[in-house]
PDB file of C-alpha atoms and ligand atoms in Angstrom:
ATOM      1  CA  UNK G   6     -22.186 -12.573   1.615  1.00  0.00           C
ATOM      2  CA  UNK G   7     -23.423 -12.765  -1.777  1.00  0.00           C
ATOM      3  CA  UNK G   8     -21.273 -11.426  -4.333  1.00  0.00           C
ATOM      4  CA  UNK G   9     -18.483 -12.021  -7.513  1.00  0.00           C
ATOM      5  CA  UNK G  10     -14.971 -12.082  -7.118  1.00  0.00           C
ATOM      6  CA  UNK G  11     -13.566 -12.108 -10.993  1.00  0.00           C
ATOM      7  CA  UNK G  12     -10.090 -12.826 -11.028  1.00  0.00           C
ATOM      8  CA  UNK G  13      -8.572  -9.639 -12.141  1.00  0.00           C
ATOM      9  CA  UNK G  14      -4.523 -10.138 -11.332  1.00  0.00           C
ATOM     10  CA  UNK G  15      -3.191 -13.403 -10.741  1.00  0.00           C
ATOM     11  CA  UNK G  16      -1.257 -14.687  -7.750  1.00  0.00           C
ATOM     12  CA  UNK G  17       1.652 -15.425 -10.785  1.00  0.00           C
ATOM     13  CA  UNK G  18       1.499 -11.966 -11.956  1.00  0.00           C
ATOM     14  CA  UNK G  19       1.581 -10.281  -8.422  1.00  0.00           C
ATOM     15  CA  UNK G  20       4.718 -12.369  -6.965  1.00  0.00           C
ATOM     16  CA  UNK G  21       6.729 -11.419 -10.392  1.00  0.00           C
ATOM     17  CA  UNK G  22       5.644  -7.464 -10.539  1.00  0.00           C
ATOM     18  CA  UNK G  23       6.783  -7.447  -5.957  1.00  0.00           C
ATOM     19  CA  UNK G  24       9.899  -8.991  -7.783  1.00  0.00           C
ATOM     20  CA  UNK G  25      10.516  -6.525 -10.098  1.00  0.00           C
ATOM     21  CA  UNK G  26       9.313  -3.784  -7.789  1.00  0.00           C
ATOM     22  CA  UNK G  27      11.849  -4.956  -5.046  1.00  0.00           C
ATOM     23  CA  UNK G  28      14.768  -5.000  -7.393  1.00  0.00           C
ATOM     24  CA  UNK G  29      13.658  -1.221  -8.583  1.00  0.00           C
ATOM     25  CA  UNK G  30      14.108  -0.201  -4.873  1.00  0.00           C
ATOM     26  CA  UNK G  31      16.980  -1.741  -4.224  1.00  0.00           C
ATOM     27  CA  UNK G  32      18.762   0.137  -7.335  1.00  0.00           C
ATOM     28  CA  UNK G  33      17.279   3.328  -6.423  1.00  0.00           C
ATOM     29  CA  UNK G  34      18.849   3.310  -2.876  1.00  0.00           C
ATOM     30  CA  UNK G  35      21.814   0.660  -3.398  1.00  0.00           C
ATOM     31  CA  UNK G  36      23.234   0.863  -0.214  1.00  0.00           C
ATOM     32  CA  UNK G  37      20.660   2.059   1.994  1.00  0.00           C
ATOM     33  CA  UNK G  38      19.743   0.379   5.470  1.00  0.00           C
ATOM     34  CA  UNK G  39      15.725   0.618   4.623  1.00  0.00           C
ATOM     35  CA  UNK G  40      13.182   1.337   6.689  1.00  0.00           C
ATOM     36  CA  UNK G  41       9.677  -0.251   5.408  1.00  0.00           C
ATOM     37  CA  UNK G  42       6.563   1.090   6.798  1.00  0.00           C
ATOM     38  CA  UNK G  43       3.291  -1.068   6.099  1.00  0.00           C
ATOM     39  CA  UNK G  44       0.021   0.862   6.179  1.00  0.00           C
ATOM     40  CA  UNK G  45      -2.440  -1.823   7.964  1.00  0.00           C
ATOM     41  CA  UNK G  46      -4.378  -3.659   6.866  1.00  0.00           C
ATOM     42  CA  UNK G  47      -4.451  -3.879   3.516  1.00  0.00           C
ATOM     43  CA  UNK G  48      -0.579  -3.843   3.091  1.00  0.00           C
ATOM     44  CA  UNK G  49       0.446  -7.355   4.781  1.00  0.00           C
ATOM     45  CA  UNK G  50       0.818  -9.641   2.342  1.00  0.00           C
ATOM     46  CA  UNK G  51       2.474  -7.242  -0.006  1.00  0.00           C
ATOM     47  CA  UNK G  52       4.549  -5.751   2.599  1.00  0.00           C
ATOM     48  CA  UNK G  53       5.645  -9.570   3.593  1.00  0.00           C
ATOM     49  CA  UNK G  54       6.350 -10.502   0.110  1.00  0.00           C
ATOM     50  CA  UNK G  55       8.089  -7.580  -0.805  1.00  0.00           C
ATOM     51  CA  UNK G  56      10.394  -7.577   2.310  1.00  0.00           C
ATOM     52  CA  UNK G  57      11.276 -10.955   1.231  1.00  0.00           C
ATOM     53  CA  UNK G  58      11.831 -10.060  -2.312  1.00  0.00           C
ATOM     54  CA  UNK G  59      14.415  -7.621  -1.103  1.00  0.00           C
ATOM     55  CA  UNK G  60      18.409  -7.820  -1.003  1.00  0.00           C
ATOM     56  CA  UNK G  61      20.455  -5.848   1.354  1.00  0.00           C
ATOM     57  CA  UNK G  62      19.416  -4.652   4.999  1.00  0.00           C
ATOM     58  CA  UNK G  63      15.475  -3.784   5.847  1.00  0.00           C
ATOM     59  CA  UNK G  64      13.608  -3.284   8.839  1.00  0.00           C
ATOM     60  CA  UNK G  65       9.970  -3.080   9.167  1.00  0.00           C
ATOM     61  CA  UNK G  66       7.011  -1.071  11.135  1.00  0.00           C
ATOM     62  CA  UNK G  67       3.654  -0.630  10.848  1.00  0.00           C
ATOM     63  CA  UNK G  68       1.092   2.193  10.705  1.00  0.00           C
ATOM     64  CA  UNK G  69      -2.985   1.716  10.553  1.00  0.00           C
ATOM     65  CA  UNK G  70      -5.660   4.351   8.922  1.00  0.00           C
ATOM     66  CA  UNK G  71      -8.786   4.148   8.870  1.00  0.00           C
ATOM     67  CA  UNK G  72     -10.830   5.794   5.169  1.00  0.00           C
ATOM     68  CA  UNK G  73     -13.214   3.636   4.426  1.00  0.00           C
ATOM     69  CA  UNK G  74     -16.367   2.070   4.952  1.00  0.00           C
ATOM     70  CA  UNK G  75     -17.531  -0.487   2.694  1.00  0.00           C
ATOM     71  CA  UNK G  76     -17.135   0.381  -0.922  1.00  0.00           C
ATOM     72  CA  UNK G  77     -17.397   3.769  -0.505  1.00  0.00           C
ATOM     73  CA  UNK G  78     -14.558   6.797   0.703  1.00  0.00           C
ATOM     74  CA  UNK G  79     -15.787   9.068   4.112  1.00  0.00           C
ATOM     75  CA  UNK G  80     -12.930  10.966   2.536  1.00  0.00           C
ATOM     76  CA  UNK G  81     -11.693  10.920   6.585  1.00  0.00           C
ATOM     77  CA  UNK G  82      -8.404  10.033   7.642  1.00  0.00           C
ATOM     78  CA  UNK G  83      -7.912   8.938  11.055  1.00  0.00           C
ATOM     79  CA  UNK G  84      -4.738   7.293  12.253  1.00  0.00           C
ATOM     80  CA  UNK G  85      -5.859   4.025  14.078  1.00  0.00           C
ATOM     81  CA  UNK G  86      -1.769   2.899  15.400  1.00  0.00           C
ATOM     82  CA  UNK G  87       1.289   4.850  15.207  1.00  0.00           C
ATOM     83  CA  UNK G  88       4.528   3.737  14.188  1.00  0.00           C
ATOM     84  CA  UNK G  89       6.727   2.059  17.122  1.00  0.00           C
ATOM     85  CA  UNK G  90      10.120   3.754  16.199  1.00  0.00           C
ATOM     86  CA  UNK G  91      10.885   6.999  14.800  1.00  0.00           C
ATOM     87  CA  UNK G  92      12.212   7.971  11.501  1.00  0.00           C
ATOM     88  CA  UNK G  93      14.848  10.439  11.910  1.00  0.00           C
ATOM     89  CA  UNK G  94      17.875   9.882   9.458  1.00  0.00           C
ATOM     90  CA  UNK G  95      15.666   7.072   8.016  1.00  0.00           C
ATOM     91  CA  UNK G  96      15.344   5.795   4.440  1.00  0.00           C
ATOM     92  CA  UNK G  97      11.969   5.315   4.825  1.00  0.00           C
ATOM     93  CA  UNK G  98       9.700   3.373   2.440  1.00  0.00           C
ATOM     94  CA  UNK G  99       5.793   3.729   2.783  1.00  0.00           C
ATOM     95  CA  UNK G 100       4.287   0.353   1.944  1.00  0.00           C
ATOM     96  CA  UNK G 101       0.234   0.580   0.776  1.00  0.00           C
ATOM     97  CA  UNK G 102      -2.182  -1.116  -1.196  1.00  0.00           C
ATOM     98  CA  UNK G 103      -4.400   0.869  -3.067  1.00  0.00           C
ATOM     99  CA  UNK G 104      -3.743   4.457  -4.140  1.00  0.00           C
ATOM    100  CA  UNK G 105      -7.203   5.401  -5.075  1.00  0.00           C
ATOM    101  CA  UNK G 106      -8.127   9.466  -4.091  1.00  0.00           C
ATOM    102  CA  UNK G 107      -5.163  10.170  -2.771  1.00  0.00           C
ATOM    103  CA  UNK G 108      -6.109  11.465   0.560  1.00  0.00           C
ATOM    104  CA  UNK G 109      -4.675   8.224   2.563  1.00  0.00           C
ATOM    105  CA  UNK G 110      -1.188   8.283   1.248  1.00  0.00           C
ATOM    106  CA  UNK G 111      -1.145  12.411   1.412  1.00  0.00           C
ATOM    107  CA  UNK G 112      -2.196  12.370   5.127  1.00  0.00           C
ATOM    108  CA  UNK G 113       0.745   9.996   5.934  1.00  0.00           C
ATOM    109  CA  UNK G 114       3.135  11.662   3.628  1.00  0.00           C
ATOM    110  CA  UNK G 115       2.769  14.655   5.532  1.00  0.00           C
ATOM    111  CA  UNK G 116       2.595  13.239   8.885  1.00  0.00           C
ATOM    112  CA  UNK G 117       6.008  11.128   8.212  1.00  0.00           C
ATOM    113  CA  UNK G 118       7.567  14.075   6.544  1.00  0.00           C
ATOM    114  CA  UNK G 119       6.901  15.918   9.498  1.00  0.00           C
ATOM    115  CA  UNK G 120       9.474  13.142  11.548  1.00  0.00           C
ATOM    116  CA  UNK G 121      12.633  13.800   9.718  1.00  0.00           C
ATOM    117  CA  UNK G 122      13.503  10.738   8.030  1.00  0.00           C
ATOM    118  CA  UNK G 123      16.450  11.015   5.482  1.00  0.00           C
ATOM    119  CA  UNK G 124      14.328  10.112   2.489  1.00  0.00           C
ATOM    120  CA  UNK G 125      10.521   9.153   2.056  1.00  0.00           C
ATOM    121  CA  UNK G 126       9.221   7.160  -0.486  1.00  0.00           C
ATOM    122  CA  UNK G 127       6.171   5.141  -1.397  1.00  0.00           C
ATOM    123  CA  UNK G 128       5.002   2.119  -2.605  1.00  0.00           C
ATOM    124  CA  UNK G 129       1.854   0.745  -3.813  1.00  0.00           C
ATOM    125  CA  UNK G 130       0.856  -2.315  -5.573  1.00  0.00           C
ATOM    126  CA  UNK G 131      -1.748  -1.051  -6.803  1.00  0.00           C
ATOM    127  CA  UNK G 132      -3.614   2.657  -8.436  1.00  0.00           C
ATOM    128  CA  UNK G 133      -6.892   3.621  -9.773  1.00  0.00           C
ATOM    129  CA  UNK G 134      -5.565   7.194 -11.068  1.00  0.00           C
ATOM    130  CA  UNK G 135      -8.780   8.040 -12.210  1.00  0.00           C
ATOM    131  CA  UNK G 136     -10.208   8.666  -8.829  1.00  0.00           C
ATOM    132  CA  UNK G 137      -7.424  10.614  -7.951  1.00  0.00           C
ATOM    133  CA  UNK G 138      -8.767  13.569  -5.475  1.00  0.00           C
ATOM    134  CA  UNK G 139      -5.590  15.184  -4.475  1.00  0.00           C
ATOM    135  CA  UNK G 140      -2.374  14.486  -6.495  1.00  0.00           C
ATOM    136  CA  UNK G 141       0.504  12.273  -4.407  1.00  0.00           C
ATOM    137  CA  UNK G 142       3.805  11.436  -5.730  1.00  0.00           C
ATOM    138  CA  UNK G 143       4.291   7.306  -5.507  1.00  0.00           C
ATOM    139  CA  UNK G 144       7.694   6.039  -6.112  1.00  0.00           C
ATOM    140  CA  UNK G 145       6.661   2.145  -7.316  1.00  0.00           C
ATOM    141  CA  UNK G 146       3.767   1.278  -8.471  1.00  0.00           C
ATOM    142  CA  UNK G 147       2.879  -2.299  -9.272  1.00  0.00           C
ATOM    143  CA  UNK G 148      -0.383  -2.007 -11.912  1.00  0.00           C
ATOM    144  CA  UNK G 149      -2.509   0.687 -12.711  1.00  0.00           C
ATOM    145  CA  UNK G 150      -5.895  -0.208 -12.851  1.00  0.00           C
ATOM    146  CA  UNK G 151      -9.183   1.625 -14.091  1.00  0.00           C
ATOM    147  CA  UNK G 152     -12.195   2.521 -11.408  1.00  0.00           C
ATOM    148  CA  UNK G 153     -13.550  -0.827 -10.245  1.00  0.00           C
ATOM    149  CA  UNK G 154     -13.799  -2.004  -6.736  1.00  0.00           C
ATOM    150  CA  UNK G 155     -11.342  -4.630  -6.083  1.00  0.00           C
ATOM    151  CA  UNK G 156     -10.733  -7.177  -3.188  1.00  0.00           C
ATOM    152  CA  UNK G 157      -7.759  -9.948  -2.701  1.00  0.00           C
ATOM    153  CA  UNK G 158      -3.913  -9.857  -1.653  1.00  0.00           C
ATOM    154  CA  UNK G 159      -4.623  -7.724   1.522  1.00  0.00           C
ATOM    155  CA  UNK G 160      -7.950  -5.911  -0.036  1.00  0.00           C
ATOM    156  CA  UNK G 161     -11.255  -6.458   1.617  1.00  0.00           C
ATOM    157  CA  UNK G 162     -15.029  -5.053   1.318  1.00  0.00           C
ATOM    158  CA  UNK G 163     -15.735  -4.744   5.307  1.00  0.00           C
ATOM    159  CA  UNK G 164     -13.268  -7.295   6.211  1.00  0.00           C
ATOM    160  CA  UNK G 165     -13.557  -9.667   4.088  1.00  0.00           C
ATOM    161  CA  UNK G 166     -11.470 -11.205   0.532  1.00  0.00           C
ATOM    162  CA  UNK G 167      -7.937 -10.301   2.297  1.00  0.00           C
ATOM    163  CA  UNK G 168      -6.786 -14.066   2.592  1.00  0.00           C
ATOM    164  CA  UNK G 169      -7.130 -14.309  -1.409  1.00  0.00           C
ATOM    165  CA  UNK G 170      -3.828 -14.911  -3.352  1.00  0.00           C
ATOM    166  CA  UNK G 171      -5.073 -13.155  -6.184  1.00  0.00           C
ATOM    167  CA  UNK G 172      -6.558 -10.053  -7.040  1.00  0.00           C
ATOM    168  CA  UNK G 173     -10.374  -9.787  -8.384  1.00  0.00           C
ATOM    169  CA  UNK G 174     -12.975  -7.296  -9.076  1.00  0.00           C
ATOM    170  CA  UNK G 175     -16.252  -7.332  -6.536  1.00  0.00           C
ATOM    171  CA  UNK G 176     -19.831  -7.432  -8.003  1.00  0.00           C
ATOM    172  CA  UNK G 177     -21.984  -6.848  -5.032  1.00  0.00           C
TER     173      UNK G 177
HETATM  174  P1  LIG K  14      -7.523   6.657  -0.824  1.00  0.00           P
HETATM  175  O1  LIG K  14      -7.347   7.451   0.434  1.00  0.00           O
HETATM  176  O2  LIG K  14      -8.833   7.009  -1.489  1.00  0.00           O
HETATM  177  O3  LIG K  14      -6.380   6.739  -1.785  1.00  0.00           O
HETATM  178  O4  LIG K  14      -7.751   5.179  -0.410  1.00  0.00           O
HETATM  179  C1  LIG K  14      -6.808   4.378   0.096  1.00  0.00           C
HETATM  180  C2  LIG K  14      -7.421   3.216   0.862  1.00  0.00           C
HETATM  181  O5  LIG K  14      -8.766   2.930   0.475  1.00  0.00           O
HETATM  182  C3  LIG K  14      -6.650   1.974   0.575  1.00  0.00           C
HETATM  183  O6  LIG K  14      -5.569   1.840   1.455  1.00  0.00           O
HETATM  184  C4  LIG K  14      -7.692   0.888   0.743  1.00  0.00           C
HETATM  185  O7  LIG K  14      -7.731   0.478   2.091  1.00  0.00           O
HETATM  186  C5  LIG K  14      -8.999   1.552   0.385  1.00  0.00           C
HETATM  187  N1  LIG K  14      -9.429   1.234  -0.994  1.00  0.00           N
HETATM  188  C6  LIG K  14      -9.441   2.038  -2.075  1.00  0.00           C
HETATM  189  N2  LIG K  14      -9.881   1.413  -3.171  1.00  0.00           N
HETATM  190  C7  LIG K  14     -10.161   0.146  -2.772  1.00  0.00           C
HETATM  191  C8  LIG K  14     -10.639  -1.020  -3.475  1.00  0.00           C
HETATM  192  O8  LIG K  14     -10.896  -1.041  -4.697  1.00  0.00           O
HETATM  193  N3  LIG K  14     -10.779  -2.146  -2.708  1.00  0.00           N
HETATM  194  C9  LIG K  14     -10.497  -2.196  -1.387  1.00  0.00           C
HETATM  195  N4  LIG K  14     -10.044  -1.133  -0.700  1.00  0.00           N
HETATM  196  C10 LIG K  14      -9.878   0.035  -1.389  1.00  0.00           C
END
């Protein structure tokens, strides 16, 4: 594949923001048994550093949704794996990568809601509110960035860039 990856957030800056973001989270719902929901893929690596960041008692599960295609939205959610447990009484924490339309973290919001956990809250490490289609209330949000395509920390253009540490933006 021949394209640019130029470093855009370092590995530095993204381990002391999950820090920071962790800490929020844990003052928000002091003493809360949490229940952290990672949307697959492009959650894992913040989902596993966060979860580590994080004091008190957590448990994890995963969901997986399917939007995209390349670099560019099908504006189509599908859900691709369900959640193994269910969320009644739960504090439940959604854990994404990207906020970008919307429509991702709006389709799960509603289909998580619709479970009866005790609380439901997001997180994202990252948001491009400029492409914002539908608005989506997100609880933590670790930078705001403006409309570029971006790849690293979990992020990939058709599989690819996940395994890098940091994040960058993708010339093509
Ligand atoms: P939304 O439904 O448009 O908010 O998109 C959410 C999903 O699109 C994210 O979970 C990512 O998988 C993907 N996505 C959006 N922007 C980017 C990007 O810049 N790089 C890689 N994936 C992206």
């Amino acid at each position: 594949m021949s394209a640019t990856v130029t470093p855009l957030i370092s590995a530095t800056d993204i381990q002391a923001r999950i820090h920071a973001l962790a800490a929020d989270i844990r003052r928000d719902n002091p003493d809360a048994d949490l229940h952290f929901i990672g949307v697959l893929k492009g959650s894992v690596f913040f989902m596993a550093d966060l979860l580590r960041a994080m004091s008190g008692t957590v448990t994890m599960d995963f969901i997986a949704v399917s939007s995209y295609s390349g670099t560019k939205t099908t504006g189509e959610v599908r859900m691709l794996k369900d959640v193994d447990r269910g969320l009644q009484d739960r504090h439940v924490i959604v854990v994404e990568d990207i906020v970008d339309t919307g429509l991702t973290l709006h389709y799960l919001q509603d289909l998580l809601r619709a479970r009866g956990p005790k609380s439901l809250r997001c997180a994202c490490l990252l948001s491009k509110p400029s492409r914002r289609k539908i608005e989506v209330p997100v609880d933590y949000i670790g930078f705001e960035i403006e409309d570029r395509f971006v790849v690293g920390y979990g992020l990939d253009f058709d599989e690819h860039y996940r395994h890098l540490p940091f994040i960058g933006t993708l010339t093509v």
